[in-house]
XYZ file of C-alpha atoms in Angstrom:
712
model
C 42.006 140.391 39.751
C 45.063 140.889 42.005
C 47.393 140.079 39.075
C 45.965 142.941 36.941
C 46.148 145.564 39.743
C 49.775 146.671 38.990
C 48.838 147.262 35.367
C 45.940 149.468 36.305
C 48.088 151.430 38.738
C 50.690 151.995 36.055
C 48.035 153.285 33.696
C 46.715 155.668 36.337
C 50.257 156.968 37.139
C 51.004 157.504 33.452
C 47.839 159.549 32.914
C 48.498 161.618 36.101
C 52.137 162.238 35.136
C 51.126 163.401 31.702
C 48.579 165.900 33.129
C 51.162 167.184 35.597
C 53.750 167.653 32.902
C 51.240 169.626 30.755
C 50.353 171.803 33.686
C 54.004 172.611 34.461
C 54.753 173.448 30.850
C 51.834 175.819 30.855
C 53.016 177.611 33.992
C 56.538 177.961 32.712
C 55.267 179.355 29.396
C 53.006 181.906 31.026
C 55.853 182.991 33.361
C 58.281 183.283 30.455
C 55.788 185.440 28.470
C 55.297 187.745 31.487
C 59.063 188.142 31.985
C 59.553 188.815 28.259
C 56.861 191.499 28.183
C 58.384 193.178 31.277
C 61.829 193.073 29.725
C 60.497 194.624 26.489
C 58.833 197.417 28.427
C 62.132 198.163 30.261
C 64.121 198.097 27.072
C 61.716 200.464 25.408
C 61.950 202.808 28.373
C 65.731 202.692 28.275
C 65.760 203.369 24.538
C 63.489 206.366 24.998
C 65.610 207.786 27.820
C 68.763 207.149 25.842
C 67.430 208.914 22.771
C 66.340 211.849 24.802
C 69.642 212.061 26.619
C 71.666 211.779 23.374
C 69.601 214.539 21.772
C 70.146 216.749 24.798
C 73.825 216.062 25.103
C 74.777 216.222 21.385
C 74.974 220.036 21.653
C 77.857 219.944 24.154
C 80.909 217.691 24.662
C 80.696 215.487 27.727
C 83.698 216.287 29.824
C 82.845 215.810 33.496
C 84.575 216.808 36.525
C 84.992 215.395 39.985
C 85.704 217.285 43.161
C 88.636 215.797 45.004
C 90.099 215.403 48.444
C 93.388 215.764 46.737
C 92.902 212.483 44.909
C 90.343 212.393 42.175
C 88.119 213.193 39.347
C 84.524 214.322 38.975
C 82.360 212.732 36.596
C 79.824 211.787 34.041
C 78.622 208.253 33.562
C 80.165 206.433 30.554
C 76.596 205.843 29.385
C 74.915 208.805 27.726
C 72.005 208.508 30.115
C 71.554 207.373 33.729
C 71.476 203.576 34.181
C 68.075 201.983 33.816
C 68.065 200.820 37.373
C 68.294 204.436 38.611
C 65.857 205.854 36.081
C 62.794 207.484 37.752
C 59.934 209.684 36.870
C 60.695 213.376 36.639
C 58.877 213.972 39.890
C 60.826 211.209 41.729
C 64.113 212.499 40.325
C 63.424 216.000 41.478
C 62.475 214.760 44.944
C 65.732 212.810 45.226
C 67.793 215.707 44.025
C 66.189 218.039 46.567
C 67.111 215.645 49.298
C 70.771 215.172 48.281
C 71.563 218.627 47.002
C 71.124 221.633 49.168
C 70.925 225.060 47.608
C 74.561 226.009 47.977
C 75.820 229.556 48.002
C 79.311 230.536 49.029
C 79.176 233.474 51.394
C 82.450 234.720 49.874
C 85.293 233.495 47.653
C 87.510 233.436 50.712
C 85.255 230.899 52.473
C 85.210 228.721 49.324
C 88.994 228.941 48.929
C 89.449 227.938 52.606
C 87.126 224.996 52.074
C 88.997 223.940 48.878
C 92.246 224.090 50.797
C 90.844 222.009 53.656
C 89.526 219.403 51.219
C 92.697 219.368 49.121
C 90.914 219.811 45.802
C 93.777 221.800 44.295
C 96.027 218.753 44.405
C 94.075 217.127 41.503
C 92.046 219.922 39.850
C 92.580 223.289 38.196
C 90.025 225.650 39.643
C 89.876 229.215 38.453
C 90.440 231.785 41.105
C 91.694 229.323 43.713
C 95.400 229.848 44.553
C 97.394 226.661 44.252
C 94.508 224.794 42.542
C 96.437 223.749 39.428
C 96.349 219.996 39.704
C 96.468 217.904 36.548
C 95.102 214.613 37.880
C 91.446 215.329 37.675
C 89.530 217.391 35.089
C 89.800 221.194 34.941
C 86.832 222.572 36.922
C 87.173 226.173 35.653
C 83.988 225.852 33.529
C 82.069 223.311 35.713
C 79.307 225.823 36.425
C 78.309 225.609 32.714
C 79.320 221.982 32.010
C 77.682 220.625 35.160
C 74.284 221.903 34.139
C 74.385 219.797 30.947
C 75.665 216.524 32.363
C 72.590 214.691 33.582
C 69.064 215.254 32.402
C 67.099 216.989 35.130
C 70.082 217.978 37.196
C 71.208 221.565 37.701
C 74.884 222.422 38.020
C 74.454 222.730 41.820
C 72.692 219.353 42.061
C 75.240 217.671 39.810
C 78.197 218.994 41.724
C 76.694 218.173 45.095
C 75.915 214.601 44.111
C 79.478 214.261 42.709
C 80.828 215.163 46.170
C 78.370 213.129 48.289
C 78.758 210.043 46.039
C 82.129 210.157 44.252
C 81.161 207.301 41.911
C 77.784 208.692 40.978
C 79.082 210.145 37.741
C 82.450 209.340 36.102
C 83.948 211.879 33.774
C 84.968 210.403 30.447
C 88.191 212.352 30.157
C 90.961 213.479 32.523
C 94.233 215.207 31.569
C 95.949 211.852 31.390
C 93.200 209.924 29.611
C 89.954 208.301 30.674
C 88.951 209.062 34.210
C 88.893 205.905 36.376
C 86.232 205.192 38.991
C 87.143 204.732 42.636
C 89.885 207.311 42.737
C 88.149 209.910 44.929
C 87.859 208.729 48.585
C 84.404 207.421 49.282
C 84.486 209.172 52.655
C 85.438 212.495 51.150
C 82.115 214.235 52.029
C 82.654 213.252 55.705
C 85.698 215.555 55.807
C 83.532 218.583 55.003
C 81.134 220.489 57.219
C 77.782 221.588 55.780
C 79.186 225.137 55.409
C 82.288 223.768 53.591
C 80.125 221.763 51.206
C 77.823 224.740 50.460
C 80.793 227.035 49.929
C 82.386 224.651 47.495
C 79.251 223.832 45.544
C 78.262 227.541 45.401
C 81.643 228.544 44.058
C 81.906 225.788 41.500
C 78.403 226.254 40.204
C 79.264 229.810 39.249
C 82.485 228.967 37.420
C 82.226 229.727 33.712
C 78.866 231.443 33.970
C 78.441 235.029 32.873
C 79.656 237.207 35.706
C 80.424 234.094 37.731
C 83.149 233.383 40.148
C 85.705 232.486 37.504
C 85.525 235.812 35.715
C 85.117 237.915 38.879
C 87.755 236.349 41.131
C 90.357 234.674 38.929
C 92.637 237.638 39.098
C 91.784 238.711 42.616
C 91.826 235.561 44.728
C 95.503 235.528 45.654
C 96.199 237.900 48.569
C 98.590 240.738 47.953
C 100.264 240.064 51.333
C 100.120 237.183 53.763
C 98.972 237.676 57.342
C 102.147 237.773 59.443
C 100.431 237.941 62.842
C 100.379 235.146 65.376
C 97.707 232.545 64.377
C 94.579 233.093 66.552
C 94.595 229.421 67.636
C 98.066 229.819 69.184
C 98.114 228.986 72.934
C 101.279 230.677 74.248
C 100.356 230.237 77.892
C 99.509 226.528 78.031
C 99.329 224.161 81.037
C 103.148 224.460 81.488
C 105.764 226.930 80.242
C 106.811 226.648 76.605
C 110.378 225.366 76.271
C 112.308 228.162 74.625
C 109.424 230.601 74.986
C 106.915 231.776 72.414
C 108.006 231.625 68.749
C 108.279 234.678 66.533
C 104.815 235.621 65.201
C 105.860 235.913 61.541
C 107.523 232.486 61.632
C 104.494 230.906 63.204
C 102.194 232.673 60.731
C 104.331 231.359 57.810
C 104.331 227.901 59.386
C 100.540 227.831 59.441
C 100.380 228.532 55.723
C 102.862 225.766 55.081
C 101.054 223.401 57.446
C 98.010 223.568 55.208
C 99.881 223.696 51.881
C 99.818 220.519 49.800
C 102.858 221.651 47.860
C 104.924 220.251 50.706
C 104.071 216.774 49.392
C 105.442 215.221 46.278
C 102.296 215.012 44.226
C 100.528 218.059 45.727
C 97.889 215.789 47.233
C 98.645 216.048 50.966
C 99.490 218.605 53.574
C 100.360 218.270 57.260
C 96.674 218.978 57.909
C 95.671 215.933 55.854
C 96.684 213.575 58.696
C 96.468 216.192 61.501
C 93.099 217.739 61.039
C 92.214 220.624 63.336
C 88.548 219.468 63.611
C 89.801 216.165 64.983
C 92.203 217.577 67.551
C 94.972 217.400 64.897
C 94.540 213.607 64.319
C 92.964 211.883 61.317
C 90.398 209.922 63.367
C 91.427 206.634 61.750
C 92.796 203.475 63.467
C 95.722 203.290 61.046
C 97.065 206.246 59.180
C 96.678 206.057 55.388
C 99.909 207.855 54.676
C 101.174 208.813 51.248
C 99.262 207.201 48.338
C 100.268 203.555 47.802
C 102.270 203.512 51.083
C 99.565 202.985 53.643
C 101.003 203.343 57.154
C 100.684 200.756 59.872
C 100.381 202.945 62.960
C 97.889 205.415 64.390
C 98.471 209.105 63.706
C 98.888 210.864 67.079
C 97.824 214.464 67.671
C 100.401 217.203 67.184
C 98.863 219.143 70.074
C 101.458 219.618 72.816
C 104.159 218.009 70.708
C 106.610 220.648 71.871
C 106.604 219.119 75.365
C 107.414 215.485 74.388
C 110.684 213.836 75.445
C 110.525 211.482 72.467
C 108.669 211.481 69.237
C 106.979 208.702 67.289
C 105.424 205.702 68.969
C 108.803 203.926 69.028
C 110.659 206.999 70.319
C 113.101 207.041 67.440
C 113.557 210.825 67.625
C 114.595 213.037 70.473
C 111.872 215.445 71.580
C 114.117 218.510 71.443
C 114.528 218.423 67.626
C 111.170 219.458 66.177
C 112.547 220.659 62.823
C 114.051 217.268 62.057
C 110.687 215.702 62.837
C 109.112 218.021 60.308
C 111.818 217.105 57.814
C 111.098 213.362 58.211
C 107.398 213.864 57.587
C 108.079 215.857 54.394
C 110.665 213.504 52.913
C 109.631 210.074 54.312
C 108.146 207.824 51.600
C 105.101 206.841 53.627
C 104.279 210.363 54.804
C 104.667 213.100 52.146
C 107.437 211.613 50.019
C 108.801 214.936 48.816
C 112.257 216.013 47.642
C 113.328 219.060 49.678
C 114.812 220.744 46.607
C 111.569 220.486 44.639
C 109.578 221.779 47.621
C 111.870 224.804 48.012
C 111.621 225.613 44.321
C 107.836 225.666 44.667
C 108.114 228.076 47.625
C 110.428 230.351 45.620
C 107.875 230.579 42.814
C 105.218 232.044 45.123
C 105.817 235.795 45.445
C 103.782 236.074 48.667
C 105.787 233.289 50.257
C 109.003 234.853 49.224
C 107.993 238.099 50.911
C 106.898 236.371 54.152
C 110.109 234.279 54.262
C 112.072 237.543 53.894
C 110.120 238.973 56.779
C 110.302 235.940 59.031
C 113.841 234.819 58.376
C 115.526 237.619 56.498
C 116.110 235.530 53.419
C 114.510 233.630 50.568
C 112.825 230.283 51.011
C 115.016 227.374 51.921
C 114.520 223.868 53.248
C 115.730 224.765 56.713
C 113.495 227.805 56.889
C 110.471 225.621 55.919
C 111.262 223.203 58.706
C 111.652 225.982 61.266
C 108.502 227.766 60.178
C 106.313 224.660 60.454
C 107.983 223.872 63.830
C 107.196 227.390 65.034
C 103.501 226.897 64.194
C 103.281 223.419 65.767
C 104.890 224.760 68.929
C 101.877 227.106 69.307
C 99.345 224.250 69.198
C 98.959 223.580 72.913
C 96.338 222.950 75.513
C 95.260 225.650 77.909
C 94.958 224.660 81.606
C 92.009 222.569 82.779
C 90.616 221.447 86.149
C 93.408 218.802 86.420
C 95.956 221.533 86.474
C 94.152 223.205 89.423
C 94.049 219.791 91.099
C 97.874 219.574 90.835
C 97.913 222.696 92.940
C 95.546 221.176 95.510
C 92.344 222.716 94.225
C 89.751 220.125 93.026
C 86.791 222.462 92.891
C 86.894 222.499 89.052
C 85.740 218.882 88.824
C 82.207 217.607 88.699
C 81.290 214.842 91.187
C 82.035 212.004 88.754
C 85.227 213.711 87.470
C 86.484 214.097 91.048
C 85.753 210.441 91.800
C 87.622 209.566 88.596
C 90.566 211.739 89.583
C 90.807 209.977 92.929
C 90.780 206.583 91.116
C 93.356 207.845 88.640
C 95.733 208.893 91.394
C 94.804 206.033 93.790
C 93.197 202.676 93.174
C 93.738 202.538 89.398
C 97.385 203.606 89.699
C 97.399 205.492 86.441
C 99.936 208.055 87.751
C 102.600 205.410 87.654
C 102.993 206.286 84.009
C 100.757 209.379 83.485
C 101.834 211.858 86.107
C 102.683 215.565 86.169
C 101.468 218.307 83.862
C 102.343 216.512 80.630
C 100.832 213.264 81.876
C 103.474 210.993 80.450
C 106.673 209.531 81.921
C 108.274 209.367 78.490
C 109.046 205.648 78.940
C 108.225 202.607 76.742
C 106.057 199.625 77.740
C 104.660 196.478 76.199
C 101.066 196.533 77.594
C 99.891 193.590 75.471
C 98.276 195.585 72.705
C 98.717 193.023 69.957
C 98.959 193.859 66.289
C 95.806 193.030 64.354
C 97.554 191.039 61.657
C 94.286 190.514 59.724
C 93.925 194.289 59.362
C 97.635 194.912 58.753
C 98.300 192.203 56.193
C 94.953 192.360 54.320
C 96.278 195.478 52.581
C 99.343 194.683 50.482
C 100.473 198.338 50.422
C 100.300 198.523 54.212
C 102.236 195.331 54.598
C 104.899 196.555 52.123
C 105.338 199.786 54.055
C 105.577 197.691 57.250
C 108.360 195.505 55.754
C 110.229 198.454 54.240
C 110.043 200.410 57.468
C 111.654 197.727 59.575
C 114.199 196.872 56.879
C 115.278 200.552 56.846
C 115.789 200.405 60.674
C 117.921 197.255 60.333
C 115.438 195.032 62.187
C 116.576 191.371 62.063
C 114.352 188.896 60.240
C 112.133 191.847 59.109
C 110.544 189.750 56.331
C 108.973 187.358 58.778
C 107.653 189.786 61.356
C 104.055 189.301 62.175
C 103.673 192.159 64.680
C 104.908 195.677 65.196
C 108.069 195.284 67.362
C 108.026 198.942 68.514
C 111.014 200.113 70.534
C 112.933 196.905 69.849
C 113.750 198.138 66.332
C 115.665 201.031 67.978
C 117.519 199.109 70.663
C 117.479 195.431 69.574
C 116.943 194.699 73.233
C 114.424 191.869 73.839
C 113.052 193.742 76.799
C 111.829 196.428 74.363
C 109.885 194.020 72.168
C 106.541 195.546 71.196
C 107.096 198.435 73.679
C 105.653 201.845 72.822
C 105.903 205.331 74.143
C 103.597 206.439 76.908
C 101.372 209.011 75.269
C 100.203 212.197 76.977
C 96.597 212.156 78.083
C 96.022 215.790 77.226
C 93.006 216.125 74.934
C 92.522 212.338 75.207
C 88.776 212.706 74.918
C 89.206 214.083 71.353
C 91.862 211.741 69.973
C 90.114 208.346 69.474
C 90.830 205.692 68.487
C 93.633 204.812 70.853
C 96.989 202.877 71.189
C 99.727 202.650 68.577
C 97.485 200.636 66.303
C 94.222 202.377 66.994
C 92.760 199.119 68.205
C 90.737 200.561 71.089
C 87.897 202.648 69.850
C 86.719 204.488 72.923
C 87.906 205.578 76.385
C 85.687 202.920 77.871
C 87.640 200.358 75.859
C 90.887 201.752 77.094
C 89.830 201.709 80.778
C 88.433 198.166 80.476
C 91.679 197.066 78.838
C 93.681 198.168 81.845
C 90.991 197.039 84.259
C 91.573 193.527 82.861
C 95.298 193.791 83.451
C 96.343 194.662 79.908
C 96.626 192.280 76.975
C 98.141 188.851 76.435
C 101.933 188.805 76.559
C 102.225 192.186 78.317
C 105.594 192.774 80.122
C 104.675 196.097 81.787
C 103.810 194.409 85.051
C 100.112 195.268 84.806
C 97.595 193.690 87.183
C 93.736 193.667 87.080
C 92.360 196.830 88.679
C 89.101 195.323 89.971
C 87.103 198.462 89.009
C 83.283 198.311 89.080
C 81.259 199.523 86.169
C 80.505 202.710 88.103
C 84.213 203.292 88.712
C 85.005 202.702 85.078
C 82.489 205.367 84.139
C 83.951 207.745 86.741
C 87.484 207.214 85.433
C 86.235 207.915 81.863
C 84.565 211.147 83.051
C 87.912 212.279 84.515
C 89.813 211.453 81.281
C 87.242 213.428 79.275
C 87.798 216.399 81.538
C 91.363 216.550 80.295
C 90.083 218.006 76.980
C 90.268 221.791 76.950
C 88.326 224.507 75.150
C 90.614 224.610 72.109
C 90.478 227.727 69.923
C 88.864 227.283 66.523
C 91.221 226.826 63.587
C 90.450 228.192 60.110
C 92.409 226.977 57.156
C 94.252 229.863 55.484
C 93.712 231.005 51.912
C 96.926 229.883 50.192
C 98.860 232.036 47.756
C 99.218 230.927 44.135
C 102.239 230.470 41.959
C 103.740 233.512 40.280
C 106.429 231.739 38.230
C 109.507 233.874 37.934
C 110.508 234.990 34.397
C 113.620 233.511 32.803
C 116.787 235.441 33.614
C 116.524 236.739 37.155
C 119.459 239.212 37.122
C 117.228 242.279 36.702
C 114.725 240.959 39.214
C 117.509 240.376 41.674
C 118.847 243.891 41.108
C 115.428 245.360 41.655
C 114.817 243.344 44.772
C 118.136 244.264 46.427
C 119.383 247.577 45.014
C 121.573 248.000 48.131
C 123.915 245.368 46.661
C 124.988 247.788 43.987
C 126.861 250.021 46.444
C 129.525 247.413 47.416
C 129.984 246.581 43.786
C 130.619 250.240 42.954
C 132.985 250.574 45.846
C 134.952 247.545 44.667
C 135.611 249.275 41.352
C 137.218 252.283 43.159
C 139.223 250.142 45.614
C 142.956 249.676 45.029
C 143.936 246.601 43.032
C 145.975 245.303 45.939
C 142.948 245.238 48.261
C 140.998 243.241 45.681
C 143.805 240.714 45.497
C 143.626 240.207 49.289
C 139.918 239.376 49.201
C 139.473 235.598 49.444
C 138.212 234.056 46.235
C 134.741 232.477 46.190
C 134.305 228.697 46.215
C 135.393 226.822 43.076
C 132.999 224.637 41.158
C 134.739 221.615 42.772
C 133.947 222.957 46.227
C 130.296 223.753 45.337
C 129.816 220.305 43.855
C 131.295 218.606 46.930
C 129.152 220.687 49.325
C 126.010 219.860 47.305
C 126.938 216.163 47.231
C 127.314 216.204 51.011
C 123.961 217.855 51.452
C 125.502 220.641 53.570
C 123.289 223.315 52.068
C 120.091 221.895 53.551
C 121.226 222.690 57.092
C 123.903 225.394 56.956
C 124.450 228.965 55.801
C 127.636 228.930 53.716
C 128.638 232.188 52.027
C 128.774 232.232 48.219
C 127.448 228.665 47.901
C 124.144 228.829 45.953
C 121.263 227.531 48.034
C 123.318 227.141 51.246
C 120.838 229.060 53.391
C 119.727 226.295 55.771
C 119.099 227.253 59.336
C 118.875 223.909 60.979
C 122.655 223.687 61.710
C 125.077 226.380 62.733
C 125.897 229.291 60.350
C 129.305 228.517 58.915
C 130.050 232.059 57.780
C 132.710 232.438 60.511
C 133.832 228.846 60.824
C 137.432 229.607 59.842
C 137.807 231.665 63.053
C 135.594 229.477 65.321
C 137.331 226.241 64.284
C 140.773 227.562 65.123
C 139.725 228.136 68.731
C 137.393 225.170 69.201
C 139.797 222.544 70.530
C 143.140 223.305 72.117
C 146.038 222.002 70.032
C 143.870 221.452 66.931
C 144.093 223.668 63.901
C 140.985 224.926 62.023
C 141.755 222.522 59.216
C 141.989 219.559 61.606
C 138.843 220.537 63.496
C 136.711 220.905 60.381
C 138.092 217.699 58.845
C 137.391 215.694 62.024
C 133.876 217.176 62.107
C 133.212 215.774 58.697
C 134.877 212.347 59.149
C 133.250 211.861 62.555
C 130.020 214.019 62.750
C 129.673 213.430 66.497
C 133.251 214.194 67.408
C 132.351 217.803 68.263
C 128.825 219.187 68.784
C 128.333 222.921 68.378
C 126.833 224.557 71.419
C 124.272 226.708 69.563
C 122.066 226.089 66.609
C 119.402 228.493 65.261
C 116.705 226.514 67.020
C 118.593 226.099 70.329
C 121.291 223.711 71.517
C 122.631 221.574 68.736
C 121.605 217.881 69.094
C 123.875 214.972 68.426
C 123.186 212.432 65.679
C 121.604 214.808 63.206
C 124.443 214.967 60.718
C 124.709 211.996 58.308
C 127.054 209.484 60.083
C 128.483 208.069 56.838
C 129.303 211.425 55.283
C 132.963 210.397 54.888
C 131.759 207.400 52.808
C 129.704 209.674 50.570
C 132.558 212.080 49.904
C 135.869 211.163 48.456
C 139.079 212.304 50.298
C 139.592 214.965 47.574
C 136.044 216.278 48.101
C 136.554 216.460 51.820
C 139.826 218.339 51.355
C 138.072 220.729 48.937
C 135.345 221.491 51.528
C 137.813 221.881 54.388
C 140.069 224.127 52.236
C 137.192 226.501 51.516
C 135.575 226.497 55.008
C 138.836 227.568 56.704
C 138.813 230.728 54.585
C 135.430 231.771 56.010
C 136.239 234.359 58.705
C 133.232 236.521 58.851
C 134.565 239.021 56.283
C 137.951 239.545 57.899
């Protein structure tokens, strides 16, 4: 009996295994049939939707548009119908649309145009009736009010346009001026840069474009202003917490500077303006830890505010520019590859082709647009962006009544136990010095983006930093001095408006003021060389110190983006236009005809082609006014119209020829006392100018400049 037991057990196991296998096969078969039936239902639904969509869209070409922040394209899905996953019943679709798409109406074309300028749409799109909106990157939006209503079944033009802004990849247009429209071009955070009013103004304006009696037909010829506002911008603070160095700027120059500050034509590809990285709504910062910079050249430092820039001793986190030379700072931002990457000559030509700009340049500077005038105009506007006095300024005079209880306690900590005034004292609240406080570079963030790392490497290579290819952190001031004591040292920032300018530090690594106070409370970061010690502040004291820091933010005036003028390209052959613009020039010409021949012979001849070529090669025209040299109307450096007389008296025992020659060969040999913007700084002129120019070219320039004697 025991010997047969294994056999019986084997038989039982075999029977049980067979039954179990049959059961599993049955379950799998049933499950498969259910999945197959579900799939067939979905396919049929997709086919039905596709047929309906194709029938609806066959009457009109699918062209899609995408609103842009200066980057992108609007958009219809490559499929002829919405994807199956997003297909809903008509009632569900309507409910979703009502949630995402407010009924948008622009209160006026001016409001819409200001919103377009703020958003930077004109850098990529052509938009009828919007000055400067002639971009060729994204689709032409001049008929989007009609086209948008036919894009997606169940979507009105307003709903379609709204969704395209709120979700840039919702619909991808099949065709852009350069070919198929790619996905992911428009910034995903684009909608966050717009207020609800901005969004409504844009959607309301676009949804009317192309419709009968819509915005395109009504405003296309009327949007550009006939004259630009030449008054001082209303946000100007001309009596800030401390006197303005040099006094208040000229109103017309500041007004022109504001237009230029918001104009994307100052950047190479018309996608960025000064306001892109220095947004008024964010206290003229961009609110990001690391600045994005020019496309494909992401920057590796935080964008500081331009508020109160006029008071800074040094500019940039590493202090590589003297604070007294604001126009050169503007120049660097326009021309630097990782900021706006523009060629000054291209930018000036753009300005000259805008009639309203030409008129305002004439009013502000007495001449046509030039590179130097652009720099000075933007500088004039930036110098008006200042903070009015706050309770702290009263406290400096001994009156602390303007503080709340917590703010006063924080002020006493700031000036006492916390020791903050060692670096942040006085009205400007910065000592202008450089310290390594142990804020370490986040290499994971920096080097995870190849473009940001490439900008980092190129930047330090340009500055001549040793071993730049192997740097793993931002070396800060060291790149300027090559002094080991300056390794990773950065400029002490002002604390004015600090409550509005998060995130903090040169790399934006501290998100809140609480983070900043706790950082110093702990004695700074690892490796700091600033001599910081733990502050031993309690949680309550940290909160009080934060309250004081927040009180340093003033009631700043509101800033409205201006409506920018459009191009008015000059006709070929400008001799008649020039004569009409300046008829007074005809009188000297007529007088010359009647003058004796001998007098004409005594008049110095104009510059030869050789001289003009040499002056252009040396880049002199960007900074100086030089008579009879085309384009030499710069106002950064001294006016050279009388240099032949001035040079002869400049240095005892040195002739005019010798003085001018030495000024070219050694740009810092003699520094002129007065420039159009104030005292002339050293180090502005290209130090290797003598290497750029041949001896013959230098002689040609000198030979012409000595003849310039103010008309004598």
